[in-house]
Short mmCIF file of C-alpha atoms in Angstrom, two decimals:
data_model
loop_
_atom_site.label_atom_id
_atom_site.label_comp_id
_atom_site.label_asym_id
_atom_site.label_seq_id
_atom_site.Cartn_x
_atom_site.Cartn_y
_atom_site.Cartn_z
CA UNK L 1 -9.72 19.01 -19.94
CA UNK L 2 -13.06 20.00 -21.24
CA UNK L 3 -16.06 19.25 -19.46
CA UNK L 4 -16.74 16.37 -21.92
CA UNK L 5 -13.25 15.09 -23.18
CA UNK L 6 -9.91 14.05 -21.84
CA UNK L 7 -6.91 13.74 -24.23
CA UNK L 8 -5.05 10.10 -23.39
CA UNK L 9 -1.67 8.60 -23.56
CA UNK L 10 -0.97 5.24 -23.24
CA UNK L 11 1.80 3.32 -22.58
CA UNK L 12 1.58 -0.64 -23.94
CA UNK L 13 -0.04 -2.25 -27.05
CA UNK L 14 -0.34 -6.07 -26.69
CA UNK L 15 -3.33 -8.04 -25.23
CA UNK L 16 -4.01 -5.06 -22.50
CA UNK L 17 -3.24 -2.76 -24.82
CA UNK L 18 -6.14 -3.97 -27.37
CA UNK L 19 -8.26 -4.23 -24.15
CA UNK L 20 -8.24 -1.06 -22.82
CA UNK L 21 -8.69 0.18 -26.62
CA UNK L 22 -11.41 -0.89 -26.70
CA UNK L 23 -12.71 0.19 -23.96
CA UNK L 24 -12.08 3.87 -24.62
CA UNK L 25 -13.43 3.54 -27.94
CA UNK L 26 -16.92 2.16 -26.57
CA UNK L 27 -17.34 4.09 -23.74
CA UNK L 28 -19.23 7.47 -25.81
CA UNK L 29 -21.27 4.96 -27.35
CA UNK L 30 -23.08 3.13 -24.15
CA UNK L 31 -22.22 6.17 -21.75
CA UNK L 32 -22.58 9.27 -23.16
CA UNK L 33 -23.29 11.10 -19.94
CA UNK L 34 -19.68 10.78 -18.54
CA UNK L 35 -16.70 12.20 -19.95
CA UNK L 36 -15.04 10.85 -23.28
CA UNK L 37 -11.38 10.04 -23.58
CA UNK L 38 -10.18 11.12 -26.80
CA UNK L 39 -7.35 8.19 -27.43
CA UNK L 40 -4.50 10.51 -28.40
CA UNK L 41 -1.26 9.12 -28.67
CA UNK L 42 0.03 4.94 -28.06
CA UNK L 43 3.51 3.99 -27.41
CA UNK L 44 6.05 1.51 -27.86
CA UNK L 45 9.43 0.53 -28.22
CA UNK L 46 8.94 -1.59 -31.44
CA UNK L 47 7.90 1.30 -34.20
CA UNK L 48 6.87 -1.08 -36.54
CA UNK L 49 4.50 -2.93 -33.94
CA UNK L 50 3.07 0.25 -32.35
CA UNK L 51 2.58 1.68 -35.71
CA UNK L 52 0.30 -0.79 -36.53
CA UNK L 53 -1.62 -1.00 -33.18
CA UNK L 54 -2.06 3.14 -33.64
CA UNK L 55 -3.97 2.29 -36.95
CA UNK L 56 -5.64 -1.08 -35.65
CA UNK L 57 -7.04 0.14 -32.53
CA UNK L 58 -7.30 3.88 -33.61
CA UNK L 59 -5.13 5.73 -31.70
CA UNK L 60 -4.51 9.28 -33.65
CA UNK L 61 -0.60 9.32 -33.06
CA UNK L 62 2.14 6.90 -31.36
CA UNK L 63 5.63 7.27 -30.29
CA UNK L 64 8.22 5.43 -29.07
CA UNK L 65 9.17 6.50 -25.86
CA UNK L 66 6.90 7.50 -23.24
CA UNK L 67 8.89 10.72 -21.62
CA UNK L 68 7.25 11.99 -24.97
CA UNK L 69 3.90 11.65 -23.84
CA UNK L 70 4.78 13.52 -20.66
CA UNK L 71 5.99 16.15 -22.13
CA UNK L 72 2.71 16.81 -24.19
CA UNK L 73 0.49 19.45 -22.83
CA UNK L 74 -2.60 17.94 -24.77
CA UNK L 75 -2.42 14.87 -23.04
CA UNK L 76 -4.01 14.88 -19.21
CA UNK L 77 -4.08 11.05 -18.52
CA UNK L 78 -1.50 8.04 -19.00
CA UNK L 79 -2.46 4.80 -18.96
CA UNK L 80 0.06 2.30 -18.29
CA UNK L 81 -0.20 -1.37 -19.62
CA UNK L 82 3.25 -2.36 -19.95
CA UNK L 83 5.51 -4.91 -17.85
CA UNK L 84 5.43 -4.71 -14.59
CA UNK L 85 8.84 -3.61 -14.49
CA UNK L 86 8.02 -0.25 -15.88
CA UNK L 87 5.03 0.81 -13.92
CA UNK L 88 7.03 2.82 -10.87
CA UNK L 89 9.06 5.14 -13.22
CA UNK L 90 6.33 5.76 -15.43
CA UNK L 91 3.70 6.48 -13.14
CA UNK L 92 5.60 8.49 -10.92
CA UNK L 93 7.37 10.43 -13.35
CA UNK L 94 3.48 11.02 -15.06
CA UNK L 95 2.97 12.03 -11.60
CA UNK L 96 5.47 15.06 -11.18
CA UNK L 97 4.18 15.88 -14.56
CA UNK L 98 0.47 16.38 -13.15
CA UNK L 99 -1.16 13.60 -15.76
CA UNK L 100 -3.80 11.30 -14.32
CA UNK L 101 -3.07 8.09 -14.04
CA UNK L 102 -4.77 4.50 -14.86
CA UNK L 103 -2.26 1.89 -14.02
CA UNK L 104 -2.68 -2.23 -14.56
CA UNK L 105 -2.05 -4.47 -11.81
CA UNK L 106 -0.14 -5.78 -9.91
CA UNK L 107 0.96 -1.88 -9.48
CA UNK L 108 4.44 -2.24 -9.16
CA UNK L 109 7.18 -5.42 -8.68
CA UNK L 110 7.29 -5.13 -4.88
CA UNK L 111 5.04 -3.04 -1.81
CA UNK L 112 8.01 -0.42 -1.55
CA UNK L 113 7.47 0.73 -5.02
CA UNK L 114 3.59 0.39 -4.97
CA UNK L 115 4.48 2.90 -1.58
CA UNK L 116 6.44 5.02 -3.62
CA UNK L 117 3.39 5.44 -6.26
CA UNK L 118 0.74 6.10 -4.05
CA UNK L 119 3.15 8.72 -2.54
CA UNK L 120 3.96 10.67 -5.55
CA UNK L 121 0.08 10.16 -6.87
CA UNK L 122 -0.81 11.74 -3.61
CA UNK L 123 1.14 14.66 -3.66
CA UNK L 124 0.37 15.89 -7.07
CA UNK L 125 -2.98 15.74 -6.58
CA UNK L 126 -3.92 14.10 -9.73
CA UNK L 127 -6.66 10.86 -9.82
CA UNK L 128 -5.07 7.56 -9.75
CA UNK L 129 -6.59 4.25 -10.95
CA UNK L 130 -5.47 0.73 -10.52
CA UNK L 131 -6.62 -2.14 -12.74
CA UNK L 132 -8.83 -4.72 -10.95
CA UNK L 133 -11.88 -4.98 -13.68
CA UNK L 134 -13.18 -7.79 -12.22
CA UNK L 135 -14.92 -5.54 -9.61
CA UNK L 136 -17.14 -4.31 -12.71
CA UNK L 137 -18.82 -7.34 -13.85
CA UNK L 138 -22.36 -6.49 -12.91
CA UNK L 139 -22.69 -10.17 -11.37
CA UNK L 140 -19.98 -9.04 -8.82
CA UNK L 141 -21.74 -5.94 -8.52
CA UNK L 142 -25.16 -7.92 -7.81
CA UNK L 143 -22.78 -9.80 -4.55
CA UNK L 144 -21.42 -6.61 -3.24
CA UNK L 145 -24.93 -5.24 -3.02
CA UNK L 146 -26.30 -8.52 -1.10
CA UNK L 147 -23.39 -8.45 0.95
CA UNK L 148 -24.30 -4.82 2.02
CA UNK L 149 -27.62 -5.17 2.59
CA UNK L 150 -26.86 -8.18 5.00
CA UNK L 151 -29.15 -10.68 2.72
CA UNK L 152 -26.05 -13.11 3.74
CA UNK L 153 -25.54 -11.91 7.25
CA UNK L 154 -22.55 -12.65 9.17
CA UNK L 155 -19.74 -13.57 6.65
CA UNK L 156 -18.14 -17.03 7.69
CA UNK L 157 -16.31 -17.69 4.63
CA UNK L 158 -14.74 -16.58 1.47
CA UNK L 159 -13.07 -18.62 -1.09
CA UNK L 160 -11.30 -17.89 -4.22
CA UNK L 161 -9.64 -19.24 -7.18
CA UNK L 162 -8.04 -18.00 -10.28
CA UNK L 163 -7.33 -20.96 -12.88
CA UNK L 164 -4.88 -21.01 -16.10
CA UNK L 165 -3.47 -23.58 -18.13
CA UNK L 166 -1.76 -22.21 -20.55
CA UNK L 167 1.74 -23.17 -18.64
CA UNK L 168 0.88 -27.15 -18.96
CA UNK L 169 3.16 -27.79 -22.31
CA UNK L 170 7.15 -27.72 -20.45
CA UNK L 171 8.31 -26.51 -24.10
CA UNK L 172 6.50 -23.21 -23.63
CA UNK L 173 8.77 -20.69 -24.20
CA UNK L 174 10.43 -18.28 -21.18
CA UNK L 175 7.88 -15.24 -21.13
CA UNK L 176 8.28 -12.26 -19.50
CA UNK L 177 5.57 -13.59 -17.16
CA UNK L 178 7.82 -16.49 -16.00
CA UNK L 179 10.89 -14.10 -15.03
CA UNK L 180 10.39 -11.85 -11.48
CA UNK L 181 12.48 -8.81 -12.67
CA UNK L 182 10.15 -8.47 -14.93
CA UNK L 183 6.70 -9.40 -13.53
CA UNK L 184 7.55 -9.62 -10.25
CA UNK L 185 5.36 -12.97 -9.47
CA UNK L 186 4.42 -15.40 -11.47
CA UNK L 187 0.44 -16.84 -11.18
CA UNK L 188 0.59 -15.01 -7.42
CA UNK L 189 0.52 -11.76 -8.61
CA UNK L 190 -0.96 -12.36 -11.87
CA UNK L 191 -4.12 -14.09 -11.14
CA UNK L 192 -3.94 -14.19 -7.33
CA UNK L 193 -3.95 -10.21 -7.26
CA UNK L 194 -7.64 -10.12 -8.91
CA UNK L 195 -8.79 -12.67 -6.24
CA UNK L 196 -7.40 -10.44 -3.27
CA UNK L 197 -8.65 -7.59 -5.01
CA UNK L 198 -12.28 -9.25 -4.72
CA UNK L 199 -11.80 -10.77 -1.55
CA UNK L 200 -11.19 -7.05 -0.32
CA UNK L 201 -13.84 -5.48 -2.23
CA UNK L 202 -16.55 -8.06 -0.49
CA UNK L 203 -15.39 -9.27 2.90
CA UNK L 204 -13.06 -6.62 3.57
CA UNK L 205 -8.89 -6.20 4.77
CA UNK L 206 -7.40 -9.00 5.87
CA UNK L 207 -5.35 -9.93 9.01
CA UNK L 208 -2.98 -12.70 8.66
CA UNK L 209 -2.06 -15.21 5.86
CA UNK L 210 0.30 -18.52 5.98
CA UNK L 211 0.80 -19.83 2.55
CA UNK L 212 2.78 -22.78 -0.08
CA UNK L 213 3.92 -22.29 -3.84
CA UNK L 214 5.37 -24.16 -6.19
CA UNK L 215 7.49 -24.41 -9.43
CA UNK L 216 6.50 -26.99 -11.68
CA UNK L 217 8.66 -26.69 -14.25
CA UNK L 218 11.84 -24.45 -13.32
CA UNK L 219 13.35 -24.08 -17.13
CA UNK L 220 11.97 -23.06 -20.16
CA UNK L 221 13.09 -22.59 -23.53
CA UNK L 222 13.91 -18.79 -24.53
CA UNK L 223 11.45 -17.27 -26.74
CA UNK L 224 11.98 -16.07 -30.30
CA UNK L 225 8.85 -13.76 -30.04
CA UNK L 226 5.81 -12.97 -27.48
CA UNK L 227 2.73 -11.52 -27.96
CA UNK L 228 0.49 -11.23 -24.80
CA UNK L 229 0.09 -14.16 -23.41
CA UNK L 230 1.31 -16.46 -26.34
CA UNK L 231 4.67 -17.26 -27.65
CA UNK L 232 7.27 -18.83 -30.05
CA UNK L 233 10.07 -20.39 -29.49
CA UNK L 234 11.55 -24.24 -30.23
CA UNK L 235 11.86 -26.95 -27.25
CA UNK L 236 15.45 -27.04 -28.66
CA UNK L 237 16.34 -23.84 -28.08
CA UNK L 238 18.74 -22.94 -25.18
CA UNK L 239 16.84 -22.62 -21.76
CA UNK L 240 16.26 -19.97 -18.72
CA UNK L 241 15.22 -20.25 -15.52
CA UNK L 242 11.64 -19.59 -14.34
CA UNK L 243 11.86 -17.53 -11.11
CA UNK L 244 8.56 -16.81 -9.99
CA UNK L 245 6.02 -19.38 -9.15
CA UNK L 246 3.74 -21.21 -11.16
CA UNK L 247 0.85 -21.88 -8.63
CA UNK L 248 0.41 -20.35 -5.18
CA UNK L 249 -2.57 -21.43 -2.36
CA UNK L 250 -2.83 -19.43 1.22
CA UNK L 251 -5.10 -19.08 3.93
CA UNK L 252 -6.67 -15.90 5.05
CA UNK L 253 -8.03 -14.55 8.36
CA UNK L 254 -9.67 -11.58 7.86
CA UNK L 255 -10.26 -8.73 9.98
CA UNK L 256 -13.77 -9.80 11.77
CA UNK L 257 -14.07 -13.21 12.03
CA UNK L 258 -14.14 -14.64 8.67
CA UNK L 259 -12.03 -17.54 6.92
CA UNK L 260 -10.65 -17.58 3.18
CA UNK L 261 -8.36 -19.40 0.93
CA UNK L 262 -7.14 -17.87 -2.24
CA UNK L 263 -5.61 -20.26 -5.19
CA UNK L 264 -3.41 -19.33 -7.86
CA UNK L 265 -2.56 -21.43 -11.15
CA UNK L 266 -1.26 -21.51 -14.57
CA UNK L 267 -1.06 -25.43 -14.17
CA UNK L 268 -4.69 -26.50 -13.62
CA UNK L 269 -5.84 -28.60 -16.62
CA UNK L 270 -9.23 -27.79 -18.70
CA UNK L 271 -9.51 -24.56 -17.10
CA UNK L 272 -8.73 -21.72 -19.57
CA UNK L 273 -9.89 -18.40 -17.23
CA UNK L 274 -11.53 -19.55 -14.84
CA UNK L 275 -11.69 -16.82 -11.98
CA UNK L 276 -14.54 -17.93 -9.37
CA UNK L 277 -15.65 -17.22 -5.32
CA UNK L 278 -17.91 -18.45 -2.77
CA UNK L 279 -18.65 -16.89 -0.10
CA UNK L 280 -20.65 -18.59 2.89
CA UNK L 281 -22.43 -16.33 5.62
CA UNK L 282 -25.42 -16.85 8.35
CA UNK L 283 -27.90 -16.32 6.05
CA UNK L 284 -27.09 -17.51 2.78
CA UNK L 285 -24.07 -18.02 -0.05
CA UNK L 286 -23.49 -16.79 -3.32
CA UNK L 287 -21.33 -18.53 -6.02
CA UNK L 288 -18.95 -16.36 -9.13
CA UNK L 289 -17.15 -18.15 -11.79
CA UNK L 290 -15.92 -15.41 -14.59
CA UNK L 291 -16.25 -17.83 -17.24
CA UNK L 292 -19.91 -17.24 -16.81
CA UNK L 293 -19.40 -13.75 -16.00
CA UNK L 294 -23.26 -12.85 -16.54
CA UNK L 295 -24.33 -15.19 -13.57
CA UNK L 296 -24.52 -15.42 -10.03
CA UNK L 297 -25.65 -18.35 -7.75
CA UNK L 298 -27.56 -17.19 -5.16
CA UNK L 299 -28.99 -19.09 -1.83
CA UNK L 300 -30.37 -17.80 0.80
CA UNK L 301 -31.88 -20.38 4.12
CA UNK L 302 -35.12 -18.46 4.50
CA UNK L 303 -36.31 -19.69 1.72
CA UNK L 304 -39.14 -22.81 2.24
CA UNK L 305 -37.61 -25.59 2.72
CA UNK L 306 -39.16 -27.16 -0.57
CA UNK L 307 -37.68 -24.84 -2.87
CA UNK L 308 -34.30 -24.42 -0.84
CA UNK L 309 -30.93 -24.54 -3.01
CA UNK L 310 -29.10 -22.41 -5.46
CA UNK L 311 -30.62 -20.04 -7.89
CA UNK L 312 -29.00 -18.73 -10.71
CA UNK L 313 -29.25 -15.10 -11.26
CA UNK L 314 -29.01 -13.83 -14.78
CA UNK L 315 -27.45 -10.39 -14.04
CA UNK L 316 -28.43 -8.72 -17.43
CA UNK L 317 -31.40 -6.67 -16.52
CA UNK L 318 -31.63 -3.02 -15.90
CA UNK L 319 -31.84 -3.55 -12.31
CA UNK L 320 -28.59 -5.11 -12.19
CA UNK L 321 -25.50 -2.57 -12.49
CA UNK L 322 -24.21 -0.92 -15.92
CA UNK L 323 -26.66 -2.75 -18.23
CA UNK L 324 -29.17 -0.96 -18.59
CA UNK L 325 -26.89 1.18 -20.83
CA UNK L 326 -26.34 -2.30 -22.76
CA UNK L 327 -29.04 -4.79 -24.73
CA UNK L 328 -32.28 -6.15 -23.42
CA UNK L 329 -32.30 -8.48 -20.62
CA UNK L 330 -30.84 -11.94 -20.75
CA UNK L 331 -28.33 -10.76 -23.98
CA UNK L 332 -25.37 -11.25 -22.44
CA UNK L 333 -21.77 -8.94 -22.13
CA UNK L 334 -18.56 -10.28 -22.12
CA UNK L 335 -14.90 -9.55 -20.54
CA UNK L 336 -14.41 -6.55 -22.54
CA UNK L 337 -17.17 -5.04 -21.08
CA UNK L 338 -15.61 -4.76 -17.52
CA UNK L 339 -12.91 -2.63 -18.93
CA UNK L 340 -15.70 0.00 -20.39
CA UNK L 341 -16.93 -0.16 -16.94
CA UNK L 342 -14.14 0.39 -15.51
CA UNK L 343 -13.26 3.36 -17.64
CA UNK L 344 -16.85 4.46 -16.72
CA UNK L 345 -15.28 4.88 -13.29
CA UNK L 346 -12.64 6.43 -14.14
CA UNK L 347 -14.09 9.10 -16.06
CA UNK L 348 -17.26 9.58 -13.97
CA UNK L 349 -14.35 9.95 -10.87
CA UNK L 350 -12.84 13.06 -13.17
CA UNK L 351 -15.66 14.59 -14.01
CA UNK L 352 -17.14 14.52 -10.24
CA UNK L 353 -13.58 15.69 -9.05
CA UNK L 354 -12.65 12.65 -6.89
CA UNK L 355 -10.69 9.66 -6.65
CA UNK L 356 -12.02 6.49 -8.48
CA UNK L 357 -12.41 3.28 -7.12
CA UNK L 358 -10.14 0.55 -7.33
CA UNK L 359 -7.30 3.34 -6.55
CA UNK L 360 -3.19 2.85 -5.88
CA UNK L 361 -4.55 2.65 -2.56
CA UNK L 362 -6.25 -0.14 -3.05
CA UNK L 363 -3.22 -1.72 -5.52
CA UNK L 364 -0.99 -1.05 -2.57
CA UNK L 365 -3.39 -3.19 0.12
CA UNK L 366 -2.81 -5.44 -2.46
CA UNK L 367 0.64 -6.16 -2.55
CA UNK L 368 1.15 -5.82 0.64
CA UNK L 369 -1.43 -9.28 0.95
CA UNK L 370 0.71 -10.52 -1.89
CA UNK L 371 4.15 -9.96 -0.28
CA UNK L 372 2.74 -11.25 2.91
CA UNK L 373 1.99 -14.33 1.31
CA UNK L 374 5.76 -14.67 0.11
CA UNK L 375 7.14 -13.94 3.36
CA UNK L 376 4.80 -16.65 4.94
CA UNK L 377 6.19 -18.88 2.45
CA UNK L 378 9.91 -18.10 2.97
CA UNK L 379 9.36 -18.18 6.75
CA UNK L 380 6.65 -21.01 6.76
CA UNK L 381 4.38 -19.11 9.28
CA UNK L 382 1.30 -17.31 10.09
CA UNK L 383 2.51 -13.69 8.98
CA UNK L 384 0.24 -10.63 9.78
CA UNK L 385 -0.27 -8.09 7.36
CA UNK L 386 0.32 -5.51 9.69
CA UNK L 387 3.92 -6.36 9.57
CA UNK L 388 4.70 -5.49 6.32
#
């Protein structure tokens, strides 16, 4: 690497594919200071379709398996988008290889082979990223730095709730989403992971969990093609069976004294993303809803009691985290811009010579929440984390 570029390799070209793109495209642009990844090589198993991403999202080469981007000298990081189902043999192999490593979430299909990553990251020494970019929306930044500067006080109470509804029609075809060899969980570890992710990132580890989840519709027509998060197919085609769950709710204790719930759904109606916290403490509460990602609520009880109540926050000012490298204050960022932060991380943790933050580590704390949750469900108990 050069002290201002870093060759990449990435593995996936769909919807997170496009995102992370994008990112590494942007990031020279509104960062300049950090290092710049130089978006070397895509790949894919469909030549036709990864051909075309290459030129869309301008990538300067793309192949078709990913061993080949291992065995490329020029290329010093791989970044892994596809299927869940691919992410342990990849990384690790990456690993042995002595390629950095940014990895989407959930990290792997089960805690064993998130283990197994964090292992092999660990012994080759190389940096390891895992992708929770909801951390970076400078609104979540603005409640971390409340939270640690005790403007809430003692935490009581954390809340969260991740909200899809893209599941609602029961003639949606069988996605890779819907089947756990592939994904591993269904809304659980897709949307739940984010909100354990943030739950862990603001309150802190958790102790126990006891949890219910539920498959609303447990066959689906098979798919003729998919394409991120959409689909074709006909509601007269022959049908599989969904095997992962399509909403998931559990209760948290966490490590001090603090409650939390965390919901999961695909199947909530009239909300499209809709990825939102509260959390409660002795001295005040702030409210998140990602759908109005440049926002915070804020309240705080020593205010008079004539003006008490919540405040919204516009969190686009230079005093609030990452924007003052975007537009004047009150003109607004979107999603995509938590990925360029996020890549910010990532390349400001390779140029300082440490580990970024959200790390395997962190995706392994994770799943073991997640799997703690299924095990609670299986068992229909209180489980503690500690025993997975």
């Amino acid at each position: 690497m050069s002290n201002k570029q870093i060759n990449v390799g990435m593995v996936g070209y769909k919807f997170m594919g496009k995102a992370h793109s994008n990112a590494y495209s942007r990031i020279g642009m509104f960062f300049p200071e950090t290092v710049t990844p130089v978006m070397k090589t895509i790949c894919g198993r469909d030549r036709l379709a990864v051909v075309q991403a290459a030129e869309q999202f301008g990538w300067e080469g793309f192949v078709t398996d990913w061993k080949e981007l291992l065995s490329d000298p020029a290329i010093e990081l791989i970044d892994i988008n596809a299927p869940s189902d691919a992410h342990k043999e990849i990384a690790i192999a990456a690993a042995k290889a002595g390629k950095h490593l940014f990895c989407e979430k959930p990290l792997a299909l089960n805690l064993a082979d998130s283990r197994d990553m964090l292992k092999s990251a660990e012994q080759a020494g190389i940096k390891h990223m895992v992708g929770f970019n909801y951390r970076f929306a400078p609104a979540v930044q603005l409640a971390k730095k409340l939270i640690e500067q005790n403007r809430l006080g003692e935490i009581y109470h954390f809340r969260g709730w991740f909200l899809q509804d893209w599941l609602l029609d029961p003639d949606f075809p069988l996605v890779w989403r819907l089947q756990k060899e592939v994904a591993g969980s269904g809304s659980h570890g897709d949307l739940g992971a984010h909100v354990v992710d943030l739950a862990h990132y603001l309150v802190g580890s958790m102790s126990e969990v006891i949890g219910m989840s539920e498959t609303f519709v447990p066959e689906r027509p098979m798919p003729t093609a998919m394409s991120g998060l959409s689909a074709k197919g006909s509601k007269d085609a022959p049908k599989g069976k969904v095997t992962v769950d399509d909403a998931t709710l559990f209760l948290i204790r966490f490590a001090g004294s603090a409650m939390g719930s965390i919901e999961a759904s695909r199947f909530a109606a009239g909300h499209r993303c809709t990825n939102a916290f509260e959390i409660n403490g002795s001295k005040g509460s702030i409210r998140f809803d990602f759908e109005r990602l440049n926002e915070l609520e804020v309240y705080f009880t020593d205010d008079d009691p004539d003006v008490q109540g919540f405040r919204r926050v516009l969190a686009t000012d230079p005093a609030h985290a990452y924007m003052d490298a975007w537009w004047p204050p009150g003109h607004t960022i979107g999603y995509e811009h938590t990925l360029v932060h996020e890549i910010r991380e990532l390349m400001e943790a390779i140029r300082e010579d440490r580990q970024p933050v959200p790390n395997f580590a962190d995706g392994v704390m994770c799943q073991q929440v997640l799997e703690a949750v299924d095990l609670s469900i299986a068992e229909r108990r209180w489980v503690k984390i500690s025993e997975l």
